[in-house]
Coordinates of C-alpha atoms in Angstrom, one line a residue:
M1 CA 28.3 -16.2 -19.2
P2 CA 30.7 -16.3 -16.3
L3 CA 32.7 -19.5 -16.0
G4 CA 31.1 -22.0 -13.7
T5 CA 27.5 -20.6 -14.2
R6 CA 25.0 -23.5 -14.3
T7 CA 21.5 -23.7 -15.8
R8 CA 18.8 -26.3 -15.7
A9 CA 18.4 -26.1 -19.4
P10 CA 20.6 -24.9 -22.3
W11 CA 20.6 -21.2 -23.2
P12 CA 18.4 -20.2 -26.1
L13 CA 20.2 -19.6 -29.4
W14 CA 21.2 -16.0 -30.1
P15 CA 20.8 -14.7 -33.6
V16 CA 24.3 -13.2 -34.0
A17 CA 27.8 -13.8 -32.8
E18 CA 28.9 -12.6 -29.3
S19 CA 29.3 -8.8 -29.0
R20 CA 27.5 -8.0 -32.2
I21 CA 24.4 -6.0 -32.7
T22 CA 21.3 -7.9 -33.9
P23 CA 19.1 -6.8 -36.8
H24 CA 16.4 -6.1 -34.2
G25 CA 18.8 -3.9 -32.3
V26 CA 19.7 -2.0 -35.5
R27 CA 16.0 -1.3 -36.2
A28 CA 15.5 -0.2 -32.6
L29 CA 18.3 2.3 -32.9
E30 CA 16.9 3.6 -36.2
H31 CA 13.6 4.1 -34.5
V32 CA 15.0 6.0 -31.5
A33 CA 17.1 8.1 -33.7
A34 CA 14.0 9.0 -35.7
Y35 CA 12.4 9.9 -32.4
D36 CA 15.3 12.2 -31.6
R37 CA 15.0 13.8 -35.0
R38 CA 11.3 14.6 -34.4
L39 CA 12.1 15.9 -30.9
L40 CA 14.8 18.2 -32.2
A41 CA 12.7 19.3 -35.1
A42 CA 10.0 20.3 -32.7
H43 CA 12.5 22.5 -30.9
G44 CA 13.5 24.1 -34.2
L45 CA 17.0 22.7 -34.3
F46 CA 16.5 20.7 -37.5
A47 CA 14.0 20.4 -40.3
A48 CA 11.7 17.4 -39.8
N49 CA 13.0 15.7 -43.0
G50 CA 16.0 15.9 -45.4
C51 CA 19.7 15.9 -44.8
P52 CA 21.0 18.0 -42.0
G53 CA 24.3 19.0 -43.7
D54 CA 27.2 19.5 -41.4
G55 CA 25.1 20.0 -38.3
V56 CA 25.5 16.5 -37.0
R57 CA 28.6 14.8 -35.6
I58 CA 28.4 11.2 -34.6
R59 CA 31.4 9.6 -32.9
S60 CA 31.4 5.9 -31.8
N61 CA 33.8 3.8 -29.8
T62 CA 36.0 1.4 -31.8
S63 CA 34.2 -2.0 -31.4
A64 CA 32.3 -3.5 -34.3
R65 CA 29.1 -3.2 -32.3
T66 CA 29.4 0.5 -31.4
I67 CA 30.5 1.4 -35.0
A68 CA 27.4 -0.5 -36.3
S69 CA 25.3 1.2 -33.7
G70 CA 26.5 4.6 -34.8
S71 CA 25.7 3.8 -38.4
A72 CA 22.2 2.6 -37.4
Y73 CA 21.6 5.8 -35.5
A74 CA 22.8 7.9 -38.5
D75 CA 20.5 6.0 -40.8
G76 CA 17.5 6.5 -38.5
F77 CA 18.2 10.2 -37.9
A78 CA 18.8 11.1 -41.5
P79 CA 17.7 8.3 -43.9
G80 CA 19.6 8.2 -47.2
C81 CA 22.0 10.9 -46.2
A82 CA 25.0 8.7 -45.5
L83 CA 26.1 10.6 -42.4
V84 CA 29.7 9.9 -41.4
V85 CA 30.3 8.0 -38.2
E86 CA 33.7 9.1 -36.7
H87 CA 35.8 6.5 -34.8
Q88 CA 39.3 5.6 -34.2
P89 CA 40.6 2.4 -36.0
L90 CA 38.6 -0.7 -35.2
G91 CA 39.8 -2.4 -32.0
T92 CA 42.0 0.5 -30.8
I93 CA 41.3 2.1 -27.4
D94 CA 39.5 5.5 -27.4
P95 CA 40.0 7.4 -24.1
I96 CA 36.6 9.1 -24.5
F97 CA 34.9 5.7 -24.0
E98 CA 37.5 3.6 -22.2
P99 CA 39.7 5.9 -20.2
L100 CA 41.1 3.3 -17.8
R101 CA 42.2 1.0 -20.7
A102 CA 43.6 4.0 -22.5
R103 CA 45.5 5.1 -19.3
A104 CA 44.1 8.5 -19.9
T105 CA 44.4 9.6 -16.3
A106 CA 46.7 9.0 -13.3
F107 CA 44.3 6.3 -12.1
D108 CA 45.4 4.8 -8.7
A109 CA 43.8 1.4 -8.1
A110 CA 44.4 1.5 -4.3
A111 CA 42.7 4.9 -4.1
A112 CA 39.9 3.6 -6.2
I113 CA 39.3 0.5 -4.1
A114 CA 39.2 2.6 -0.9
A115 CA 36.7 5.0 -2.5
I116 CA 34.5 2.1 -3.7
N117 CA 34.5 0.4 -0.4
R118 CA 33.7 3.7 1.4
D119 CA 30.9 4.4 -1.1
T120 CA 29.3 0.9 -1.1
G121 CA 30.2 -0.3 2.4
G122 CA 32.3 -3.1 0.8
M123 CA 31.6 -5.9 -1.6
A124 CA 30.2 -8.3 1.0
A125 CA 27.7 -5.6 2.1
L126 CA 26.8 -4.8 -1.6
A127 CA 26.1 -8.5 -2.1
R128 CA 24.0 -8.7 1.0
R129 CA 21.9 -5.8 -0.1
H130 CA 21.0 -7.7 -3.3
R131 CA 20.5 -11.2 -1.8
G132 CA 16.8 -11.1 -2.8
A133 CA 17.6 -10.5 -6.4
L134 CA 20.4 -13.1 -6.3
A135 CA 18.0 -15.7 -5.0
R136 CA 15.5 -14.7 -7.7
L137 CA 18.2 -15.2 -10.3
D138 CA 19.0 -18.7 -9.1
M139 CA 15.3 -19.4 -9.5
V140 CA 15.3 -18.2 -13.1
L141 CA 18.5 -20.2 -13.9
G142 CA 16.8 -23.3 -12.5
C143 CA 19.0 -24.0 -9.4
T144 CA 18.1 -24.3 -5.8
P145 CA 20.0 -22.9 -2.8
A146 CA 20.2 -26.5 -1.4
A147 CA 22.2 -27.5 -4.5
G148 CA 24.6 -24.6 -4.0
G149 CA 23.0 -22.3 -6.5
C150 CA 23.8 -21.6 -10.1
L151 CA 26.5 -19.0 -9.7
S152 CA 30.1 -20.0 -9.1
A153 CA 30.9 -16.6 -7.7
G154 CA 33.6 -16.9 -5.1
A155 CA 34.1 -14.5 -2.2
P156 CA 33.0 -10.9 -2.9
A157 CA 36.1 -8.6 -3.4
V158 CA 37.4 -5.8 -5.5
G159 CA 41.1 -5.6 -6.3
A160 CA 43.6 -4.1 -8.8
S161 CA 44.1 -5.6 -12.2
P162 CA 47.5 -7.2 -12.8
D163 CA 48.8 -4.1 -14.5
G164 CA 47.4 -1.8 -11.8
H165 CA 45.4 0.3 -14.3
D166 CA 42.0 -1.2 -13.8
L167 CA 39.9 -3.1 -11.3
V168 CA 38.9 -6.8 -11.0
L169 CA 35.6 -7.6 -9.2
A170 CA 34.9 -11.1 -7.8
G171 CA 31.8 -12.4 -6.1
P172 CA 28.1 -12.8 -6.8
I173 CA 27.6 -9.3 -8.2
R174 CA 30.3 -9.8 -10.9
A175 CA 28.8 -13.2 -11.8
A176 CA 25.2 -12.1 -11.8
S177 CA 25.4 -8.7 -13.5
G178 CA 26.1 -10.0 -17.0
I179 CA 23.5 -12.7 -16.7
A180 CA 20.8 -10.2 -15.7
Q181 CA 21.7 -8.1 -18.7
V182 CA 21.5 -11.1 -21.0
L183 CA 18.0 -11.9 -19.7
L184 CA 16.9 -8.4 -20.4
L185 CA 18.4 -8.6 -23.9
Q186 CA 16.4 -11.8 -24.5
E187 CA 13.2 -9.8 -23.7
V188 CA 13.9 -6.7 -25.8
E189 CA 15.2 -8.8 -28.7
G190 CA 11.7 -10.3 -28.9
L191 CA 12.6 -14.0 -28.1
P192 CA 9.5 -16.1 -27.5
R193 CA 8.2 -15.7 -24.0
E194 CA 9.1 -19.3 -23.1
H195 CA 12.7 -18.6 -24.0
V196 CA 13.1 -15.4 -21.9
G197 CA 14.6 -16.8 -18.8
W198 CA 13.2 -20.2 -19.8
G199 CA 9.7 -18.7 -19.2
R200 CA 10.6 -17.8 -15.6
A201 CA 11.4 -14.1 -16.1
D202 CA 8.4 -11.7 -16.4
A203 CA 8.6 -7.9 -16.4
A204 CA 8.7 -7.6 -12.6
T205 CA 11.5 -10.2 -12.4
L206 CA 13.6 -8.6 -15.1
K207 CA 13.3 -5.2 -13.3
Q208 CA 14.4 -6.8 -10.0
L209 CA 17.3 -8.6 -11.7
G210 CA 18.3 -5.3 -13.4
A211 CA 19.4 -4.1 -10.0
L212 CA 22.2 -6.7 -10.2
H213 CA 23.4 -5.1 -13.4
A214 CA 23.1 -1.7 -11.9
A215 CA 25.2 -2.9 -8.9
L216 CA 28.1 -3.3 -11.2
F217 CA 28.0 0.4 -11.9
A218 CA 28.0 1.0 -8.1
V219 CA 31.5 -0.3 -8.3
F220 CA 32.9 0.8 -11.6
T221 CA 31.3 4.2 -12.3
R222 CA 29.2 5.7 -9.5
P223 CA 31.7 6.3 -6.7
P224 CA 33.0 9.9 -7.1
Y225 CA 36.6 8.7 -7.6
M226 CA 35.5 6.3 -10.3
A227 CA 33.2 8.8 -12.0
A228 CA 36.0 11.4 -12.1
H229 CA 38.3 9.1 -13.9
Q230 CA 35.7 7.4 -16.1
T231 CA 34.4 10.8 -17.4
A232 CA 37.8 12.5 -17.6
A233 CA 37.8 12.6 -21.4
L234 CA 34.0 12.1 -22.0
G235 CA 33.1 15.0 -19.8
R236 CA 35.5 17.3 -21.6
E237 CA 34.0 16.1 -24.9
V238 CA 30.5 17.0 -23.7
L239 CA 31.6 20.5 -22.6
S240 CA 33.3 21.0 -26.0
A241 CA 30.1 20.0 -27.8
L242 CA 28.2 22.6 -25.8
S243 CA 30.5 25.4 -26.8
D244 CA 29.8 27.8 -29.6
K245 CA 32.2 25.9 -31.8
G246 CA 30.3 22.7 -31.6
P247 CA 27.8 21.3 -34.2
R248 CA 24.1 21.5 -33.6
L249 CA 24.1 17.9 -32.5
T250 CA 26.9 15.7 -31.2
V251 CA 26.1 12.0 -30.6
L252 CA 28.6 9.9 -28.6
M253 CA 27.9 6.2 -29.2
G254 CA 29.5 4.3 -26.4
H255 CA 28.4 2.1 -23.5
D256 CA 26.2 2.0 -20.5
T257 CA 29.3 2.7 -18.4
N258 CA 29.7 6.0 -20.1
V259 CA 26.1 6.9 -19.4
T260 CA 26.2 6.0 -15.7
A261 CA 29.6 7.6 -15.2
L262 CA 28.5 11.0 -16.6
A263 CA 25.3 10.8 -14.5
A264 CA 27.4 9.9 -11.4
A265 CA 29.8 12.8 -12.0
L266 CA 26.8 15.1 -11.9
R267 CA 25.4 13.2 -8.8
I268 CA 22.3 12.1 -10.8
D269 CA 20.4 8.8 -10.3
L270 CA 18.8 7.5 -13.5
K271 CA 15.2 6.4 -13.1
T272 CA 12.9 5.4 -16.0
P273 CA 9.8 3.2 -16.3
G274 CA 10.4 -0.5 -16.5
Y275 CA 14.0 -0.6 -15.3
A276 CA 15.9 -0.7 -12.0
T277 CA 17.5 2.6 -10.9
N278 CA 20.8 3.2 -12.7
D279 CA 20.4 0.2 -15.0
V280 CA 20.7 1.7 -18.4
P281 CA 18.5 0.1 -21.1
P282 CA 19.7 -0.7 -24.6
G283 CA 19.7 2.6 -26.6
G284 CA 19.3 4.7 -23.4
A285 CA 20.9 8.1 -23.6
L286 CA 21.6 11.3 -21.7
L287 CA 20.5 14.4 -23.6
V288 CA 22.4 17.5 -22.7
E289 CA 21.0 20.6 -24.3
R290 CA 22.4 24.2 -24.3
L291 CA 19.5 26.6 -24.7
H292 CA 19.2 30.4 -25.1
D293 CA 16.7 32.1 -22.9
V294 CA 15.1 34.7 -25.2
R295 CA 13.7 36.7 -22.3
T296 CA 17.0 37.2 -20.4
G297 CA 19.6 36.4 -23.0
A298 CA 21.1 33.8 -20.6
R299 CA 22.5 30.5 -21.8
V300 CA 21.4 27.5 -19.9
V301 CA 21.8 23.7 -19.9
R302 CA 18.9 21.2 -19.7
M303 CA 19.4 17.5 -19.2
S304 CA 17.0 14.6 -19.7
Y305 CA 17.2 10.8 -19.9
R306 CA 15.8 9.3 -23.0
T307 CA 14.8 5.6 -23.0
Q308 CA 12.4 3.1 -24.5
S309 CA 10.5 0.7 -22.3
P310 CA 11.2 -3.1 -22.5
A311 CA 7.8 -3.5 -24.3
T312 CA 8.6 -0.7 -26.8
L313 CA 12.0 -2.2 -27.6
R314 CA 10.5 -5.7 -27.9
E315 CA 7.8 -4.5 -30.3
L316 CA 10.1 -2.1 -32.2
G317 CA 7.9 0.8 -31.2
R318 CA 8.7 4.4 -32.2
S319 CA 7.8 6.1 -28.9
A320 CA 10.3 6.9 -26.1
S321 CA 10.3 8.2 -22.5
L322 CA 11.9 11.5 -21.8
V323 CA 12.6 12.1 -18.1
A324 CA 13.8 15.6 -17.0
L325 CA 16.8 15.5 -14.8
K326 CA 17.6 17.8 -11.9
I327 CA 21.3 18.6 -11.5
P328 CA 22.1 18.8 -7.8
G329 CA 23.8 22.1 -6.9
C330 CA 22.3 23.9 -10.0
A331 CA 19.1 25.6 -10.6
A332 CA 16.7 24.3 -13.3
P333 CA 17.5 25.1 -16.0
C334 CA 21.2 25.2 -15.1
P335 CA 23.2 28.3 -16.1
A336 CA 25.7 27.1 -18.8
A337 CA 28.7 28.6 -17.0
T338 CA 27.7 26.9 -13.7
F339 CA 27.2 23.6 -15.5
D340 CA 30.7 24.0 -17.0
R341 CA 32.3 24.7 -13.7
L342 CA 30.4 22.0 -11.9
L343 CA 31.2 19.2 -14.3
R344 CA 34.8 20.4 -15.0
S345 CA 35.5 20.4 -11.3
R346 CA 34.6 16.7 -11.1
L347 CA 36.8 15.4 -13.9
A348 CA 40.2 13.9 -13.2
P349 CA 43.1 15.6 -15.0
L350 CA 44.1 14.0 -18.3
R351 CA 47.6 12.9 -18.9
P352 CA 49.4 15.3 -21.3
A353 CA 49.3 12.8 -24.2
V354 CA 45.5 12.6 -24.1
S355 CA 43.6 15.4 -25.8

């Protein structure tokens, strides 16, 4: 939790150490991977059962959590097949998933801040737009406005990191976004209802608070300047996977910031049942498919947003929601060449050392 955050009662115990995936989360990923296998089998891309050979590539970021998440997905997609999960050495920085930390582009913090303030109206305005959700969060945490509230947030502002290669956000959105995500994770982990937000966070409340988590992406990934730099390597990896040389399935196991950044680069808002707009749920994914139109011979791209509802995640259900996405500026389905030009034109150049 952000330093200075207060609660009326102690936080419920979490079953694993910080930044680790829980056994419940592993099973949820296995189930959604099995859903993906059924979906792709129905499209004729894979057999419904058995090992897919060399037709699947899974690459994860380098944290213990994302590597474990990639392994869980592999086990669910092809049980018993020991699919390899590619990743750079544990703890290193992979530019596909963390381009700012990797210094993959000529990121200019001053230009980024100007773009963010232009896109959001500024951090004070962003906080004002979410004052209802911030008040609701104080209620869940057990504080009252008269007592100064639970969040020790400081003045809303966005500035450059000390090294100039990233951004630092201060204010209520920074303080509240992580708390909102923790409350959602309590729900989908299956904690007793009286422990989810101390019994004060029902489904409607969690969705409202999810807008505070999504507001973080309004700063770090959704402005066009940020999207261009956050997807500089990821977008090129997607385009490579769509080429004739790519495997039948490429899975990139990263973070919600990667999902929102790619959507933002394509000017897409992410909406799915049970969640605030642009708040990516655990296990949520963008599906980018290259298809062959048998009538015309054309190659086209189709995109969809695959998620599981909070109730499904909580109960470890096997169903999922698949929402078709319209790519602004491109017909549906989008011609593959147009998709390539559109996305490539919105990616910041990579530094020469980054492939």
